Amino acid sequence: MSDNHTPRLPTYFISHGGGPWPWMKKEMGTAYSQLEAALADMPRQIGRTPRAILMVSAHWEAPAFTLQASPKPPMIYDYGGFPAHTYQVHYDAPGSPELARRVQQLIAAAGLPAALDAERGFDHGAFSPMAAIYPQADVPMVQLSLKRGLDPAEHLALGRALAPLRDEDVLIVGSGLSYHNLRNFGPQAHDVSKAFDDWLDQTVVQGAPGERAARLNDWSSAPSARIAHPREEHLIPLMVAVGAAESEAGVRVYHEDAFMGGLVVSSFRFGPAQA
């Protein structure tokens, strides 16, 4: 637990990039330079090393909100078509069964379904961005699944249930992508990705915090919404980050208007930076 003099941690929604990109700099050149720099800046913004990370990745869905409960989670190489060496990479952060149980209790106390999974490993929605944020893998990390059905209201409620963790020195990170349509990438997707990104910025940065939940709950009515997210698993982690910082200002901490050849993408922080 943090003491009374330790400021509460912010929450984040990050765009995590594609597959095992931190281990492909030779193949990809500078394609991820801006994203990597933004992720690497998060420890400076936070101002201290958190006790642990609670990571909500787009790449895990379960019937109930499920927590990784292994003290030493294995790796899940949940991607295809990448160089052979990317199936040998390791991000060996320790798990935290204690934190998993604490989070399970918070979720259950909010009347939401919660479970533990002692076998689940780290997927690339967790280990790829974390390789840039904490490259030494020395901060314990617990993954938390999305709930099947991907209901925005349920995931906003999940975030509200998790809010006490921010005062317990646990950093809540929602990991997805602000634009995720693998069939419409590149320059031809610039305008539709910009339309949705502009709506996101208006909703979570420029708009009043009290109006965010209603707008996010109705996200599919946003401009280009179903082009940006034909299936919304990469957007739903945003709901968790917002729910856990519902009354606090949002800031865009990463923005690129030609990602992967033409996409407009962003990441956001909720709550103030400490440094």
GROMACS .gro file of C-alpha atoms in nm:
model
  275
    1MET     CA    1   0.000   0.000   0.000
    2SER     CA    2   0.117   0.355  -0.069
    3ASP     CA    3   0.137   0.600   0.217
    4ASN     CA    4  -0.068   0.919   0.246
    5HIS     CA    5   0.209   1.128   0.090
    6THR     CA    6   0.241   0.924  -0.230
    7PRO     CA    7   0.030   1.065  -0.514
    8ARG     CA    8  -0.205   0.825  -0.683
    9LEU     CA    9  -0.087   0.687  -1.012
   10PRO     CA   10  -0.245   0.783  -1.343
   11THR     CA   11  -0.391   0.525  -1.581
   12TYR     CA   12  -0.300   0.472  -1.947
   13PHE     CA   13  -0.448   0.354  -2.272
   14ILE     CA   14  -0.161   0.272  -2.505
   15SER     CA   15  -0.143   0.177  -2.870
   16HIS     CA   16   0.080  -0.129  -2.849
   17GLY     CA   17   0.190  -0.176  -3.210
   18GLY     CA   18   0.212  -0.494  -3.411
   19GLY     CA   19   0.342  -0.830  -3.294
   20PRO     CA   20   0.698  -0.849  -3.156
   21TRP     CA   21   0.810  -0.514  -3.296
   22PRO     CA   22   1.073  -0.429  -3.026
   23TRP     CA   23   1.272  -0.730  -3.142
   24MET     CA   24   1.251  -0.638  -3.512
   25LYS     CA   25   1.436  -0.308  -3.535
   26LYS     CA   26   1.671  -0.448  -3.797
   27GLU     CA   27   1.378  -0.548  -4.015
   28MET     CA   28   1.156  -0.245  -3.947
   29GLY     CA   29   1.402   0.043  -3.919
   30THR     CA   30   1.243   0.353  -3.766
   31ALA     CA   31   0.879   0.250  -3.817
   32TYR     CA   32   0.823   0.230  -3.442
   33SER     CA   33   1.055   0.507  -3.325
   34GLN     CA   34   0.781   0.749  -3.217
   35LEU     CA   35   0.577   0.486  -3.039
   36GLU     CA   36   0.884   0.348  -2.865
   37ALA     CA   37   0.985   0.696  -2.745
   38ALA     CA   38   0.636   0.761  -2.608
   39LEU     CA   39   0.625   0.430  -2.422
   40ALA     CA   40   0.977   0.479  -2.288
   41ASP     CA   41   0.871   0.818  -2.148
   42MET     CA   42   0.602   0.672  -1.924
   43PRO     CA   43   0.833   0.605  -1.625
   44ARG     CA   44   0.939   0.971  -1.633
   45GLN     CA   45   0.576   1.083  -1.635
   46ILE     CA   46   0.490   0.853  -1.346
   47GLY     CA   47   0.784   0.983  -1.147
   48ARG     CA   48   0.853   0.660  -0.957
   49THR     CA   49   0.860   0.287  -1.015
   50PRO     CA   50   0.521   0.139  -0.933
   51ARG     CA   51   0.485  -0.165  -0.713
   52ALA     CA   52   0.330  -0.358  -1.000
   53ILE     CA   53   0.157  -0.325  -1.337
   54LEU     CA   54  -0.200  -0.439  -1.401
   55MET     CA   55  -0.209  -0.491  -1.777
   56VAL     CA   56  -0.538  -0.518  -1.967
   57SER     CA   57  -0.446  -0.650  -2.311
   58ALA     CA   58  -0.668  -0.665  -2.618
   59HIS     CA   59  -0.537  -1.016  -2.679
   60TRP     CA   60  -0.711  -1.198  -2.394
   61GLU     CA   61  -1.085  -1.249  -2.367
   62ALA     CA   62  -1.251  -1.480  -2.117
   63PRO     CA   63  -1.606  -1.557  -1.994
   64ALA     CA   64  -1.530  -1.371  -1.670
   65PHE     CA   65  -1.273  -1.101  -1.594
   66THR     CA   66  -0.977  -1.332  -1.539
   67LEU     CA   67  -0.643  -1.263  -1.375
   68GLN     CA   68  -0.310  -1.419  -1.448
   69ALA     CA   69  -0.210  -1.584  -1.120
   70SER     CA   70   0.128  -1.741  -1.196
   71PRO     CA   71   0.433  -1.616  -1.002
   72LYS     CA   72   0.638  -1.665  -1.322
   73PRO     CA   73   0.415  -1.628  -1.628
   74PRO     CA   74   0.532  -1.798  -1.948
   75MET     CA   75   0.530  -1.639  -2.294
   76ILE     CA   76   0.248  -1.661  -2.549
   77TYR     CA   77   0.366  -1.597  -2.905
   78ASP     CA   78   0.024  -1.497  -3.035
   79TYR     CA   79   0.131  -1.380  -3.379
   80GLY     CA   80   0.218  -1.534  -3.710
   81GLY     CA   81   0.449  -1.476  -4.004
   82PHE     CA   82   0.730  -1.307  -3.813
   83PRO     CA   83   1.101  -1.400  -3.815
   84ALA     CA   84   1.197  -1.718  -3.631
   85HIS     CA   85   1.389  -1.535  -3.360
   86THR     CA   86   1.073  -1.354  -3.247
   87TYR     CA   87   0.936  -1.687  -3.122
   88GLN     CA   88   1.225  -1.713  -2.878
   89VAL     CA   89   1.203  -1.369  -2.717
   90HIS     CA   90   1.142  -1.339  -2.345
   91TYR     CA   91   1.002  -1.070  -2.119
   92ASP     CA   92   1.062  -1.224  -1.781
   93ALA     CA   93   0.880  -0.990  -1.546
   94PRO     CA   94   0.761  -1.168  -1.234
   95GLY     CA   95   0.392  -1.221  -1.178
   96SER     CA   96   0.213  -1.146  -0.853
   97PRO     CA   97  -0.043  -1.398  -0.724
   98GLU     CA   98  -0.102  -1.161  -0.431
   99LEU     CA   99  -0.203  -0.877  -0.664
  100ALA     CA  100  -0.414  -1.116  -0.870
  101ARG     CA  101  -0.613  -1.212  -0.561
  102ARG     CA  102  -0.651  -0.847  -0.457
  103VAL     CA  103  -0.785  -0.752  -0.799
  104GLN     CA  104  -1.018  -1.051  -0.803
  105GLN     CA  105  -1.162  -0.932  -0.471
  106LEU     CA  106  -1.215  -0.577  -0.602
  107ILE     CA  107  -1.392  -0.703  -0.913
  108ALA     CA  108  -1.612  -0.944  -0.719
  109ALA     CA  109  -1.700  -0.673  -0.467
  110ALA     CA  110  -1.835  -0.466  -0.757
  111GLY     CA  111  -2.068  -0.750  -0.852
  112LEU     CA  112  -1.872  -0.846  -1.161
  113PRO     CA  113  -1.754  -1.198  -1.249
  114ALA     CA  114  -1.390  -1.263  -1.159
  115ALA     CA  115  -1.160  -1.563  -1.193
  116LEU     CA  116  -0.794  -1.664  -1.164
  117ASP     CA  117  -0.584  -1.849  -1.423
  118ALA     CA  118  -0.260  -2.001  -1.293
  119GLU     CA  119  -0.137  -2.105  -1.639
  120ARG     CA  120  -0.188  -1.798  -1.857
  121GLY     CA  121   0.127  -1.632  -1.997
  122PHE     CA  122   0.214  -1.286  -2.125
  123ASP     CA  123   0.079  -1.209  -2.474
  124HIS     CA  124   0.230  -0.956  -2.712
  125GLY     CA  125  -0.022  -0.690  -2.612
  126ALA     CA  126   0.160  -0.695  -2.278
  127PHE     CA  127   0.521  -0.792  -2.344
  128SER     CA  128   0.585  -0.584  -2.656
  129PRO     CA  129   0.500  -0.242  -2.508
  130MET     CA  130   0.652  -0.337  -2.174
  131ALA     CA  131   0.983  -0.406  -2.347
  132ALA     CA  132   0.990  -0.031  -2.417
  133ILE     CA  133   0.838   0.089  -2.088
  134TYR     CA  134   1.040  -0.125  -1.845
  135PRO     CA  135   1.304  -0.300  -2.056
  136GLN     CA  136   1.467  -0.464  -1.754
  137ALA     CA  137   1.145  -0.656  -1.684
  138ASP     CA  138   1.194  -0.579  -1.316
  139VAL     CA  139   0.841  -0.457  -1.233
  140PRO     CA  140   0.590  -0.733  -1.147
  141MET     CA  141   0.306  -0.756  -1.396
  142VAL     CA  142  -0.036  -0.921  -1.384
  143GLN     CA  143  -0.256  -0.945  -1.691
  144LEU     CA  144  -0.632  -0.903  -1.667
  145SER     CA  145  -0.859  -1.029  -1.943
  146LEU     CA  146  -1.138  -0.855  -2.121
  147LYS     CA  147  -1.482  -1.012  -2.076
  148ARG     CA  148  -1.637  -1.183  -2.374
  149GLY     CA  149  -1.909  -0.977  -2.533
  150LEU     CA  150  -1.687  -0.667  -2.508
  151ASP     CA  151  -1.963  -0.456  -2.353
  152PRO     CA  152  -1.831  -0.100  -2.304
  153ALA     CA  153  -2.040  -0.041  -1.992
  154GLU     CA  154  -1.908  -0.356  -1.825
  155HIS     CA  155  -1.550  -0.252  -1.890
  156LEU     CA  156  -1.609   0.102  -1.767
  157ALA     CA  157  -1.754  -0.057  -1.451
  158LEU     CA  158  -1.448  -0.279  -1.428
  159GLY     CA  159  -1.228   0.032  -1.435
  160ARG     CA  160  -1.429   0.189  -1.154
  161ALA     CA  161  -1.381  -0.127  -0.947
  162LEU     CA  162  -1.005  -0.112  -1.006
  163ALA     CA  163  -0.963   0.254  -0.909
  164PRO     CA  164  -0.841   0.181  -0.551
  165LEU     CA  165  -0.532   0.017  -0.698
  166ARG     CA  166  -0.408   0.360  -0.805
  167ASP     CA  167  -0.361   0.442  -0.435
  168GLU     CA  168  -0.186   0.109  -0.380
  169ASP     CA  169   0.099   0.191  -0.620
  170VAL     CA  170  -0.034  -0.029  -0.900
  171LEU     CA  171  -0.019   0.115  -1.253
  172ILE     CA  172  -0.326   0.030  -1.464
  173VAL     CA  173  -0.248   0.006  -1.836
  174GLY     CA  174  -0.503  -0.067  -2.108
  175SER     CA  175  -0.318  -0.198  -2.413
  176GLY     CA  176  -0.480  -0.198  -2.756
  177LEU     CA  177  -0.468   0.023  -3.065
  178SER     CA  178  -0.671   0.335  -3.133
  179TYR     CA  179  -0.719   0.208  -3.491
  180HIS     CA  180  -0.731  -0.165  -3.562
  181ASN     CA  181  -0.850  -0.275  -3.904
  182LEU     CA  182  -0.591  -0.510  -4.047
  183ARG     CA  183  -0.770  -0.516  -4.383
  184ASN     CA  184  -0.750  -0.139  -4.419
  185PHE     CA  185  -0.398  -0.029  -4.332
  186GLY     CA  186  -0.168   0.219  -4.497
  187PRO     CA  187  -0.223   0.551  -4.678
  188GLN     CA  188  -0.579   0.468  -4.789
  189ALA     CA  189  -0.683   0.448  -4.421
  190HIS     CA  190  -0.551   0.792  -4.325
  191ASP     CA  191  -0.880   0.981  -4.347
  192VAL     CA  192  -1.095   0.724  -4.170
  193SER     CA  193  -0.837   0.672  -3.894
  194LYS     CA  194  -0.813   1.050  -3.850
  195ALA     CA  195  -1.190   1.085  -3.824
  196PHE     CA  196  -1.207   0.830  -3.545
  197ASP     CA  197  -0.893   0.961  -3.374
  198ASP     CA  198  -1.037   1.314  -3.376
  199TRP     CA  199  -1.351   1.181  -3.207
  200LEU     CA  200  -1.140   0.999  -2.947
  201ASP     CA  201  -0.949   1.317  -2.867
  202GLN     CA  202  -1.272   1.517  -2.841
  203THR     CA  203  -1.417   1.253  -2.613
  204VAL     CA  204  -1.135   1.173  -2.372
  205VAL     CA  205  -0.923   1.492  -2.379
  206GLN     CA  206  -1.131   1.792  -2.483
  207GLY     CA  207  -1.466   1.681  -2.341
  208ALA     CA  208  -1.576   1.705  -1.981
  209PRO     CA  209  -1.473   1.398  -1.780
  210GLY     CA  210  -1.832   1.355  -1.665
  211GLU     CA  211  -1.948   1.303  -2.024
  212ARG     CA  212  -1.682   1.051  -2.128
  213ALA     CA  213  -1.853   0.734  -2.012
  214ALA     CA  214  -2.173   0.808  -2.205
  215ARG     CA  215  -1.983   0.891  -2.522
  216LEU     CA  216  -1.760   0.584  -2.492
  217ASN     CA  217  -2.058   0.362  -2.425
  218ASP     CA  218  -2.193   0.481  -2.760
  219TRP     CA  219  -1.855   0.466  -2.936
  220SER     CA  220  -1.991   0.274  -3.235
  221SER     CA  221  -2.183   0.587  -3.340
  222ALA     CA  222  -1.858   0.783  -3.377
  223PRO     CA  223  -1.731   0.883  -3.722
  224SER     CA  224  -1.573   0.584  -3.900
  225ALA     CA  225  -1.612   0.377  -3.584
  226ARG     CA  226  -1.673   0.040  -3.747
  227ILE     CA  227  -1.406   0.103  -4.008
  228ALA     CA  228  -1.156   0.184  -3.734
  229HIS     CA  229  -1.269  -0.113  -3.524
  230PRO     CA  230  -1.458  -0.383  -3.718
  231ARG     CA  231  -1.424  -0.575  -3.392
  232GLU     CA  232  -1.363  -0.365  -3.083
  233GLU     CA  233  -1.123  -0.571  -2.870
  234HIS     CA  234  -0.841  -0.321  -2.933
  235LEU     CA  235  -1.056  -0.029  -2.818
  236ILE     CA  236  -1.219  -0.181  -2.507
  237PRO     CA  237  -0.903  -0.152  -2.288
  238LEU     CA  238  -0.958   0.225  -2.314
  239MET     CA  239  -1.284   0.182  -2.122
  240VAL     CA  240  -1.097   0.025  -1.831
  241ALA     CA  241  -0.839   0.306  -1.816
  242VAL     CA  242  -1.114   0.570  -1.828
  243GLY     CA  243  -1.332   0.397  -1.570
  244ALA     CA  244  -1.043   0.386  -1.322
  245ALA     CA  245  -0.989   0.763  -1.358
  246GLU     CA  246  -1.342   0.871  -1.433
  247SER     CA  247  -1.333   1.226  -1.299
  248GLU     CA  248  -0.979   1.311  -1.406
  249ALA     CA  249  -0.848   1.490  -1.711
  250GLY     CA  250  -0.719   1.299  -2.010
  251VAL     CA  251  -0.403   1.389  -2.203
  252ARG     CA  252  -0.283   1.256  -2.536
  253VAL     CA  253   0.069   1.125  -2.475
  254TYR     CA  254   0.138   0.979  -2.819
  255HIS     CA  255   0.012   1.083  -3.160
  256GLU     CA  256   0.124   0.990  -3.506
  257ASP     CA  257  -0.040   1.076  -3.837
  258ALA     CA  258   0.149   0.840  -4.066
  259PHE     CA  259   0.192   0.525  -3.858
  260MET     CA  260   0.263   0.218  -4.070
  261GLY     CA  261   0.242   0.425  -4.385
  262GLY     CA  262  -0.058   0.643  -4.312
  263LEU     CA  263  -0.259   0.564  -3.999
  264VAL     CA  264  -0.353   0.825  -3.739
  265VAL     CA  265  -0.306   0.670  -3.395
  266SER     CA  266  -0.289   0.790  -3.035
  267SER     CA  267  -0.234   0.691  -2.672
  268PHE     CA  268  -0.379   0.863  -2.364
  269ARG     CA  269  -0.305   0.917  -1.996
  270PHE     CA  270  -0.574   0.985  -1.736
  271GLY     CA  271  -0.476   1.167  -1.421
  272PRO     CA  272  -0.176   1.398  -1.382
  273ALA     CA  273   0.186   1.317  -1.448
  274GLN     CA  274   0.409   1.334  -1.141
  275ALA     CA  275   0.726   1.442  -1.324
   0.00000   0.00000   0.00000
